[in-house]
Structures are given as structure tokens and as C-alpha cells.
Tab-separated table of C-alpha atoms in Angstrom:
chain	number	residue	atom	x	y	z
L	174	UNK	CA	0.490	0.219	-0.383
L	175	UNK	CA	2.663	2.613	0.525
L	176	UNK	CA	5.092	1.714	-2.493
L	177	UNK	CA	7.530	4.388	-1.956
L	178	UNK	CA	8.226	3.378	1.639
L	179	UNK	CA	9.034	-0.056	0.880
L	180	UNK	CA	11.076	1.730	-2.224
L	181	UNK	CA	13.027	3.720	0.967
L	182	UNK	CA	13.410	0.977	2.898
L	183	UNK	CA	15.116	-1.421	-0.189
L	184	UNK	CA	17.635	1.634	-0.803
L	185	UNK	CA	18.600	1.528	2.541
L	186	UNK	CA	19.066	-2.105	2.042
L	187	UNK	CA	21.642	-2.073	-0.206
L	188	UNK	CA	23.746	0.847	1.422
L	189	UNK	CA	23.523	-1.006	5.052
L	190	UNK	CA	24.639	-4.575	3.146
L	191	UNK	CA	26.875	-2.953	1.120
L	192	UNK	CA	28.595	-2.270	3.408
L	193	UNK	CA	28.663	-5.084	5.267
L	194	UNK	CA	30.083	-6.597	2.503
L	195	UNK	CA	32.994	-4.809	2.111
L	196	UNK	CA	33.382	-4.675	5.674
L	197	UNK	CA	33.496	-8.452	6.185
L	198	UNK	CA	35.880	-8.788	2.945
L	199	UNK	CA	38.197	-7.323	4.226
L	200	UNK	CA	37.970	-8.581	7.978
L	201	UNK	CA	38.402	-12.200	6.635
L	202	UNK	CA	41.875	-10.984	3.529
L	203	UNK	CA	43.516	-9.794	6.960
L	204	UNK	CA	42.707	-12.155	9.315
L	205	UNK	CA	42.660	-14.972	7.285
L	206	UNK	CA	45.883	-17.067	9.750
L	207	UNK	CA	44.715	-15.903	12.443
L	208	UNK	CA	41.413	-17.381	11.531
L	209	UNK	CA	43.518	-20.633	10.005
L	210	UNK	CA	45.151	-20.708	13.427
L	211	UNK	CA	41.902	-20.809	15.523
L	212	UNK	CA	40.461	-23.560	13.399
L	213	UNK	CA	43.269	-25.618	14.291
L	214	UNK	CA	44.519	-26.570	10.479
L	215	UNK	CA	46.788	-29.115	10.500
L	216	UNK	CA	50.125	-27.462	9.559
L	217	UNK	CA	49.988	-29.169	5.663
L	218	UNK	CA	47.390	-28.101	5.199
L	219	UNK	CA	47.848	-23.927	6.715
L	220	UNK	CA	48.648	-22.244	3.749
L	221	UNK	CA	45.826	-24.295	1.980
L	222	UNK	CA	43.102	-23.055	4.662
L	223	UNK	CA	44.303	-19.302	4.214
L	224	UNK	CA	44.298	-19.141	0.256
L	225	UNK	CA	40.887	-20.567	0.892
L	226	UNK	CA	39.579	-18.336	3.339
L	227	UNK	CA	41.036	-15.410	0.585
L	228	UNK	CA	39.431	-16.458	-2.039
L	229	UNK	CA	36.144	-17.253	-0.581
L	230	UNK	CA	35.691	-13.638	1.116
L	231	UNK	CA	35.866	-11.874	-2.886
L	232	UNK	CA	32.604	-13.744	-2.998
L	233	UNK	CA	30.678	-11.927	1.198
L	234	UNK	CA	29.337	-9.193	-1.553
L	235	UNK	CA	27.170	-12.463	-3.247
L	236	UNK	CA	26.615	-14.261	-0.549
L	237	UNK	CA	24.827	-10.128	0.895
L	238	UNK	CA	23.819	-9.386	-2.454
L	239	UNK	CA	21.987	-12.827	-2.839
L	240	UNK	CA	20.672	-12.609	0.947
L	241	UNK	CA	18.814	-8.965	-0.307
L	242	UNK	CA	17.651	-9.906	-3.133
L	243	UNK	CA	15.730	-12.919	-2.117
L	244	UNK	CA	14.015	-10.667	0.231
L	245	UNK	CA	12.687	-8.693	-2.014
L	246	UNK	CA	11.446	-11.771	-3.746
L	247	UNK	CA	9.965	-13.047	-0.440
L	248	UNK	CA	8.894	-10.017	0.104
L	249	UNK	CA	6.616	-9.602	-3.384
L	250	UNK	CA	5.467	-13.292	-1.915
L	251	UNK	CA	7.754	-15.441	-4.609
L	252	UNK	CA	9.218	-18.004	-2.743
L	253	UNK	CA	10.122	-20.204	-5.510
L	254	UNK	CA	12.811	-18.252	-6.827
L	255	UNK	CA	15.370	-18.280	-3.998
L	256	UNK	CA	14.740	-21.836	-4.039
L	257	UNK	CA	15.846	-21.748	-7.311
L	258	UNK	CA	18.627	-19.391	-7.521
L	259	UNK	CA	20.330	-21.554	-3.885
L	260	UNK	CA	20.087	-24.959	-6.103
L	261	UNK	CA	21.370	-24.280	-8.979
L	262	UNK	CA	24.300	-22.609	-7.011
L	263	UNK	CA	24.466	-25.647	-4.964
L	264	UNK	CA	24.984	-27.624	-8.264
L	265	UNK	CA	27.118	-25.667	-9.974
L	266	UNK	CA	29.823	-25.259	-6.502
L	267	UNK	CA	30.413	-29.345	-7.767
L	268	UNK	CA	32.708	-27.622	-10.353
L	269	UNK	CA	35.497	-28.392	-7.736
L	270	UNK	CA	35.197	-31.457	-8.720
L	271	UNK	CA	36.070	-30.429	-12.699
L	272	UNK	CA	38.448	-27.383	-11.559
L	273	UNK	CA	40.050	-29.794	-8.463
L	274	UNK	CA	40.152	-33.283	-10.366
L	275	UNK	CA	40.540	-31.397	-13.920
L	276	UNK	CA	43.174	-28.594	-14.105
L	277	UNK	CA	45.013	-29.259	-10.110
L	278	UNK	CA	44.300	-26.115	-8.736
L	279	UNK	CA	43.216	-28.104	-5.022
L	280	UNK	CA	42.309	-25.328	-2.323
L	281	UNK	CA	42.219	-22.507	-4.752
L	282	UNK	CA	39.444	-24.597	-7.394
L	283	UNK	CA	37.756	-25.278	-4.541
L	284	UNK	CA	37.507	-21.475	-3.747
L	285	UNK	CA	36.305	-20.352	-7.023
L	286	UNK	CA	33.826	-23.042	-7.646
L	287	UNK	CA	32.606	-21.772	-4.663
L	288	UNK	CA	32.760	-18.144	-5.514
L	289	UNK	CA	31.248	-18.907	-8.884
L	290	UNK	CA	28.900	-20.101	-7.830
L	291	UNK	CA	27.412	-17.765	-5.655
L	292	UNK	CA	27.802	-15.072	-8.095
L	293	UNK	CA	25.978	-17.414	-11.140
L	294	UNK	CA	23.206	-17.245	-7.959
L	295	UNK	CA	23.160	-13.008	-7.640
L	296	UNK	CA	23.213	-12.782	-11.814
L	297	UNK	CA	20.651	-15.152	-12.295
L	298	UNK	CA	18.324	-13.379	-9.689
L	299	UNK	CA	19.117	-10.187	-10.732
L	300	UNK	CA	18.137	-11.549	-14.752
L	301	UNK	CA	14.642	-13.020	-12.794
L	302	UNK	CA	13.717	-9.467	-10.414
L	303	UNK	CA	14.021	-8.143	-14.020
L	304	UNK	CA	11.276	-9.286	-15.078
L	305	UNK	CA	9.012	-8.937	-12.015
L	306	UNK	CA	5.895	-7.114	-11.560
L	307	UNK	CA	7.250	-5.369	-8.403
L	308	UNK	CA	5.441	-3.692	-5.318
L	309	UNK	CA	7.277	-0.496	-5.221
L	310	UNK	CA	9.118	2.163	-6.646
L	311	UNK	CA	12.811	2.014	-6.031
L	312	UNK	CA	14.370	5.605	-7.419
L	313	UNK	CA	17.774	6.613	-7.449
L	314	UNK	CA	17.478	8.801	-4.462
L	315	UNK	CA	15.758	6.297	-2.393
L	316	UNK	CA	19.418	4.319	-2.773
L	317	UNK	CA	20.872	5.746	0.085
L	318	UNK	CA	21.325	6.092	4.520
L	319	UNK	CA	18.586	6.221	5.779
L	320	UNK	CA	18.466	6.435	9.748
L	321	UNK	CA	15.421	6.133	10.679
L	322	UNK	CA	14.855	3.096	7.989
L	323	UNK	CA	18.197	1.421	8.858
L	324	UNK	CA	17.686	1.573	12.204
L	325	UNK	CA	14.349	-0.844	11.724
L	326	UNK	CA	16.460	-3.313	9.694
L	327	UNK	CA	18.944	-3.661	12.116
L	328	UNK	CA	16.285	-4.264	15.364
L	329	UNK	CA	14.080	-6.966	13.037
L	330	UNK	CA	16.842	-7.746	11.639
L	331	UNK	CA	19.934	-8.166	13.944
L	332	UNK	CA	18.449	-11.468	16.074
L	333	UNK	CA	18.415	-13.095	12.861
L	334	UNK	CA	21.359	-12.507	11.221
L	335	UNK	CA	22.931	-13.787	14.778
L	336	UNK	CA	20.917	-16.914	14.168
L	337	UNK	CA	22.883	-17.094	10.424
L	338	UNK	CA	26.262	-16.345	12.396
L	339	UNK	CA	25.651	-18.576	14.679
L	340	UNK	CA	25.514	-21.885	12.084
L	341	UNK	CA	28.866	-20.438	10.303
L	342	UNK	CA	30.747	-20.562	13.274
L	343	UNK	CA	29.156	-23.820	14.393
L	344	UNK	CA	30.644	-24.477	10.779
L	345	UNK	CA	34.067	-23.211	12.111
L	346	UNK	CA	34.571	-25.063	15.455
L	347	UNK	CA	33.395	-28.388	14.143
L	348	UNK	CA	36.367	-27.869	11.157
L	349	UNK	CA	38.125	-26.995	13.854
L	350	UNK	CA	37.666	-30.111	16.919
L	351	UNK	CA	37.627	-32.005	13.327
L	352	UNK	CA	41.331	-30.888	11.987
L	353	UNK	CA	43.120	-31.466	15.948
L	354	UNK	CA	41.361	-34.629	14.848
L	355	UNK	CA	43.720	-34.767	11.522
L	356	UNK	CA	44.225	-34.233	7.904
L	357	UNK	CA	41.920	-36.999	6.747
L	358	UNK	CA	38.917	-36.307	9.857
L	359	UNK	CA	39.417	-32.683	8.319
L	360	UNK	CA	38.546	-33.475	4.984
L	361	UNK	CA	36.585	-36.257	5.992
L	362	UNK	CA	34.136	-33.358	7.700
L	363	UNK	CA	35.256	-31.273	4.686
L	364	UNK	CA	33.135	-33.144	2.835
L	365	UNK	CA	30.606	-33.997	4.916
L	366	UNK	CA	28.822	-30.269	5.029
L	367	UNK	CA	29.518	-29.930	1.614
L	368	UNK	CA	26.222	-32.725	1.530
L	369	UNK	CA	25.075	-31.189	4.308
L	370	UNK	CA	24.624	-27.797	3.356
L	371	UNK	CA	22.747	-29.275	0.043
L	372	UNK	CA	20.707	-31.626	2.238
L	373	UNK	CA	19.601	-28.571	4.887
L	374	UNK	CA	17.769	-26.136	1.458
L	375	UNK	CA	14.932	-27.018	1.310
L	376	UNK	CA	14.276	-27.557	5.329
L	377	UNK	CA	16.748	-23.590	4.846
L	378	UNK	CA	14.467	-22.246	2.314
L	379	UNK	CA	10.683	-23.388	3.857
L	380	UNK	CA	11.690	-21.418	7.227
L	381	UNK	CA	12.669	-18.017	5.398
L	382	UNK	CA	9.734	-18.452	3.114
L	383	UNK	CA	7.661	-19.265	6.114
L	384	UNK	CA	8.368	-16.258	7.334
L	385	UNK	CA	6.840	-13.764	4.849
L	386	UNK	CA	4.159	-16.171	4.853
L	387	UNK	CA	3.278	-15.744	8.507
L	388	UNK	CA	4.661	-11.977	8.647
L	389	UNK	CA	1.963	-11.216	5.565
L	390	UNK	CA	-0.709	-13.362	7.501
L	391	UNK	CA	-0.759	-11.628	11.306
L	392	UNK	CA	-0.915	-8.285	9.658
L	393	UNK	CA	-3.986	-9.343	7.695
L	394	UNK	CA	-5.323	-10.597	10.960
L	395	UNK	CA	-5.104	-14.077	9.969
L	396	UNK	CA	-3.243	-15.968	12.790
L	397	UNK	CA	-4.932	-19.093	12.475
L	398	UNK	CA	-3.872	-19.408	8.649
L	399	UNK	CA	-0.604	-18.792	9.673
L	400	UNK	CA	-0.123	-21.540	12.527
L	401	UNK	CA	-2.008	-23.707	9.804
L	402	UNK	CA	0.839	-22.717	7.807
L	403	UNK	CA	3.485	-24.133	10.517
L	404	UNK	CA	2.095	-27.072	10.211
L	405	UNK	CA	1.913	-27.577	6.370
L	406	UNK	CA	5.683	-26.084	6.869
L	407	UNK	CA	7.016	-29.175	8.985
L	408	UNK	CA	4.747	-32.048	7.637
L	409	UNK	CA	6.665	-31.510	3.888
L	410	UNK	CA	10.028	-30.927	6.009
L	411	UNK	CA	9.701	-33.790	7.767
L	412	UNK	CA	8.515	-35.950	4.560
L	413	UNK	CA	11.593	-33.709	2.833
L	414	UNK	CA	13.889	-35.019	5.622
L	415	UNK	CA	12.717	-39.101	6.027
L	416	UNK	CA	13.878	-39.383	2.277
L	417	UNK	CA	16.622	-37.922	2.952
L	418	UNK	CA	17.458	-39.798	5.975
L	419	UNK	CA	17.527	-43.066	3.611
L	420	UNK	CA	19.819	-41.630	1.148
L	421	UNK	CA	21.950	-40.759	3.424
L	422	UNK	CA	22.396	-43.978	5.020
L	423	UNK	CA	22.588	-46.453	2.077
L	424	UNK	CA	24.500	-43.835	-0.273
L	425	UNK	CA	25.632	-41.490	1.854
L	426	UNK	CA	29.386	-42.810	0.602
L	427	UNK	CA	28.353	-42.434	-3.065
L	428	UNK	CA	27.355	-38.867	-2.560
L	429	UNK	CA	30.933	-37.901	-0.615
L	430	UNK	CA	32.400	-40.306	-3.093
L	431	UNK	CA	30.835	-36.897	-5.451
L	432	UNK	CA	33.528	-34.773	-3.437
L	433	UNK	CA	36.566	-37.302	-2.954
L	434	UNK	CA	38.157	-39.383	-4.966
L	435	UNK	CA	40.312	-40.240	-1.752
L	436	UNK	CA	38.876	-43.860	-0.276
L	437	UNK	CA	40.202	-42.673	3.123
L	438	UNK	CA	38.406	-39.595	2.862
L	439	UNK	CA	35.672	-40.709	1.497
L	440	UNK	CA	34.759	-43.399	3.820
L	441	UNK	CA	35.534	-41.046	7.546
L	442	UNK	CA	32.822	-38.391	5.900
L	443	UNK	CA	30.337	-41.107	5.367
L	444	UNK	CA	31.101	-41.979	8.807
L	445	UNK	CA	30.212	-37.797	9.929
L	446	UNK	CA	27.369	-38.446	7.812
L	447	UNK	CA	26.132	-41.714	9.939
L	448	UNK	CA	25.458	-38.992	12.848
L	449	UNK	CA	24.766	-36.565	10.603
L	450	UNK	CA	21.381	-37.682	9.038
L	451	UNK	CA	18.942	-38.140	11.580
L	452	UNK	CA	19.147	-34.033	11.255
L	453	UNK	CA	17.969	-34.643	8.180
L	454	UNK	CA	14.400	-35.108	9.640
L	455	UNK	CA	14.271	-33.187	12.737
L	456	UNK	CA	15.148	-29.683	10.735
L	457	UNK	CA	12.474	-29.781	9.142
L	458	UNK	CA	10.768	-29.536	12.522
L	459	UNK	CA	12.494	-26.774	14.042
L	460	UNK	CA	13.190	-24.461	11.135
L	461	UNK	CA	9.169	-24.817	10.691
L	462	UNK	CA	8.571	-23.184	13.787
L	463	UNK	CA	11.457	-20.726	13.105
L	464	UNK	CA	10.478	-19.597	10.672
L	465	UNK	CA	7.056	-19.226	12.005
L	466	UNK	CA	8.329	-17.676	15.036
L	467	UNK	CA	10.115	-15.175	12.430
L	468	UNK	CA	6.753	-14.045	10.724
L	469	UNK	CA	5.857	-12.631	14.182
L	470	UNK	CA	8.277	-11.049	14.870
L	471	UNK	CA	9.652	-13.282	17.963
L	472	UNK	CA	13.132	-12.706	16.521
L	473	UNK	CA	14.259	-12.273	20.466
L	474	UNK	CA	13.784	-15.054	20.494
L	475	UNK	CA	14.415	-17.612	17.706
L	476	UNK	CA	18.194	-15.748	18.633
L	477	UNK	CA	17.725	-17.178	22.242
L	478	UNK	CA	17.008	-20.188	21.261
L	479	UNK	CA	19.558	-20.618	18.243
L	480	UNK	CA	22.369	-19.530	21.204
L	481	UNK	CA	20.865	-22.146	23.785
L	482	UNK	CA	21.478	-25.348	20.969
L	483	UNK	CA	24.673	-24.385	20.087
L	484	UNK	CA	26.340	-22.646	22.707
L	485	UNK	CA	24.586	-25.075	25.487
L	486	UNK	CA	24.321	-27.992	23.475
L	487	UNK	CA	26.369	-28.776	20.000
L	488	UNK	CA	29.464	-27.415	20.767
L	489	UNK	CA	30.049	-28.578	23.896
L	490	UNK	CA	28.900	-32.265	22.347
L	491	UNK	CA	30.838	-32.301	19.598
L	492	UNK	CA	34.280	-31.376	21.530
L	493	UNK	CA	33.333	-33.922	24.943
L	494	UNK	CA	33.076	-36.492	21.604
L	495	UNK	CA	35.938	-35.871	20.770
L	496	UNK	CA	38.194	-35.422	23.188
L	497	UNK	CA	37.431	-39.774	23.806
L	498	UNK	CA	39.169	-42.164	22.939
L	499	UNK	CA	39.436	-43.608	18.908
L	500	UNK	CA	36.966	-40.282	19.247
L	501	UNK	CA	34.331	-41.257	15.933
L	502	UNK	CA	33.337	-38.804	14.117
L	503	UNK	CA	29.489	-40.348	13.707
L	504	UNK	CA	28.989	-38.647	17.563
L	505	UNK	CA	30.370	-36.216	15.942
L	506	UNK	CA	28.241	-35.705	14.227
L	507	UNK	CA	25.285	-37.025	16.205
L	508	UNK	CA	25.486	-33.927	18.037
L	509	UNK	CA	23.807	-31.726	15.482
L	510	UNK	CA	20.380	-33.285	15.604
L	511	UNK	CA	20.989	-33.628	19.765
L	512	UNK	CA	20.478	-29.506	19.565
L	513	UNK	CA	18.085	-29.396	17.329
L	514	UNK	CA	16.039	-31.462	19.526
L	515	UNK	CA	16.518	-29.294	22.154
L	516	UNK	CA	15.144	-27.060	19.911
L	517	UNK	CA	12.151	-27.925	19.796
L	518	UNK	CA	11.375	-29.045	23.123
L	519	UNK	CA	12.314	-25.091	23.709
L	520	UNK	CA	10.889	-23.878	21.161
L	521	UNK	CA	7.310	-26.082	21.663
L	522	UNK	CA	7.584	-24.288	24.853
L	523	UNK	CA	7.357	-21.392	24.021
L	524	UNK	CA	4.836	-21.933	21.587
L	525	UNK	CA	2.428	-23.024	24.269
L	526	UNK	CA	3.753	-20.539	26.469
L	527	UNK	CA	2.253	-17.434	23.702
L	528	UNK	CA	-0.692	-19.053	22.630
L	529	UNK	CA	-1.996	-18.954	26.449
L	530	UNK	CA	-0.633	-15.497	26.881
L	531	UNK	CA	-2.326	-14.532	23.851
L	532	UNK	CA	-5.605	-16.440	25.067
L	533	UNK	CA	-5.635	-14.510	28.508
L	534	UNK	CA	-5.026	-11.145	26.647
L	535	UNK	CA	-8.106	-12.350	24.235
L	536	UNK	CA	-9.922	-12.710	27.439
L	537	UNK	CA	-9.419	-9.480	29.312
L	538	UNK	CA	-10.275	-7.641	26.504
């Protein structure tokens, strides 16, 4: 109903995200050696780790641009395009097989493939958005720092951004734990995490789409439809997760073999995947609930439950498992679904709490 205000929000978002992208790129470029040390990169892989981080940091601008474009698509009610573009990026990322194996670029090849996939995702999004009828007007003068709008963006988006940051920090810590176990286990977890990212694609898309759909229905005064969408998302997510669970458990070694020709690396990657596999099912429940709460403007709660899962459950459990005699990557991988189950229980309790609170408020009125 207010296309000019929406255009101003998008314009301010562009300025804000550009600053974030540049800052992230500079920070990663400068801190790459220190980051490799924090990750406990093995001596024979240290230089390669630094090189990988520095090349990937060049893709920070594409990551930020994709997220901005994805939010625009979801804001106008189109959740299919973000899913398609991420799917294409995941497929293109398999291009590291050609660069690493065919051209012998090793770590640099894997990093280049990752950045290329991100860039193509952004290019495709830009191509598709040109053919869309946008429900807002974006003028040149809108692309500026509007303090009031940026303040609202930061207030609503900071908890969600922290949640995404936690995901990436968790990945780095898990890699650091694997690095402490040796080069082969580290490579195995690295291969497994590529597959994990692909498997998590659908639940992540549902979570983001759920946020927009729920917000639209809450704004339209239809909370019942918002709740129904959450339950539908859970059902679809669990169904997809069950298929992925069977595929990972039965053919995880074949899937890991797509990213490495080293039999031992493939074996250790499959070992990690066997522990991670239940995550494909339970995450369908968690992500739909998180999407529902984000759409209800309960982003602070989403941040809190994410902190509990990550800092109090998954990382301590993964570290504990890595310190056991004959440490198993399967048990380290299992820390993910255990943390997710804890998150589901927390979200169920919060869901019951807010429903009771809303019922009491209606009775008072």
C-alpha cells in the first residue's frame, strides 16, 4: 500500500548490506591466517586454508547481494526463485570437481568454484527480478542511508543475522574440532559438510518462505492460517527429511565420493554423515517453527534458542565426543540432531506459552 516507503527501505538496505559486504571482505582478507590458526588447521594444510579463506572472502559481496535479492523476492510473495537460485548455486558448486581434479587447482579450485556459484546465483536473481512486477518503486534517491529505516532493519534483522552467524561459527568450530583429529578426518568432515549444506537447502527455503507467509497472514489478521502454514511446513519438511535420511544412510559413501577420490576421506565423510543423518528429519520441524516465530516478530526468541542450541548443546557435545579415546566422527555428527531436538522442545514450550498469553489477553479484553 506504500510503494514509496518500500522503495526507501530497499534502497537503505542496499547501502547497509554493501557496507557489511565490504567490511566482511576486508576483515576476512586480513584475518585469514589468524582464522586458520583458530581452526587448528594442520601444518600441511595451513597455507591452503589461508588461501581458501581469502578467495572465499571475495564472495562475501555475492552472499550479501543474494540475501538482499532473496528477501525482495519473498517480500513480494515469490519464494520459488530464491529456492531455485540456491539450488543452482549448489549444483554449480560441484564445479570444484572439475577445477580440483581436472585442472589440479586443489584448494584454490574449490574456493573459486564456491565464489563462482554464488556470483551466478546473484546474476540469475537479477535477471529474474527484471521480469517481475515489483510492488514498490525504487528511485535513485532512495539508495541512501536513511537512519530511521536502517534502525528498524537492524532492530528486526539483528537477531536473525546473529542466528545465521551462529550457523557459520558452528561450522568453523566443527572443522576446528575435526582438524585437531588430523588431516584425513578434517577432509572427511569438509566433504560431508558440502552434502549437509545441500540437504539443508529445502528446510532453509521453507524457513525463509514461512517467515514472509506468516508475517503476511498476521498482518492480515489471520493468525489461524499462519499456524496452519507452520504445521504444513513441518509435515512437508519431515517428509523430505525422511527421504534424505534414507539416501544419506544407504548411499552416503557414494555421495561423499562425488567430492573426493580419496577412499579414506570418503570413508571418514560417510562416518560423519551417519551421525548427522537424523538432522535431515528433525530440522524440518525446527526450521518451520523458527520461520513461524520470525514471521510473528519473535526474532529475539529465535536468537535465544539458537544460542542455547549452539553454545550449550552442539559445540560442547561435539568437543566432548572428540576428546574420547578412539573418537568417532559419527558421534561428533550426532551433536547436530541432538541440539536440534533440544531446540524443538524449547520452541514447543515457547509456542504453548505465547498461545496461553494471547488467550489470557483476549479474555481480559
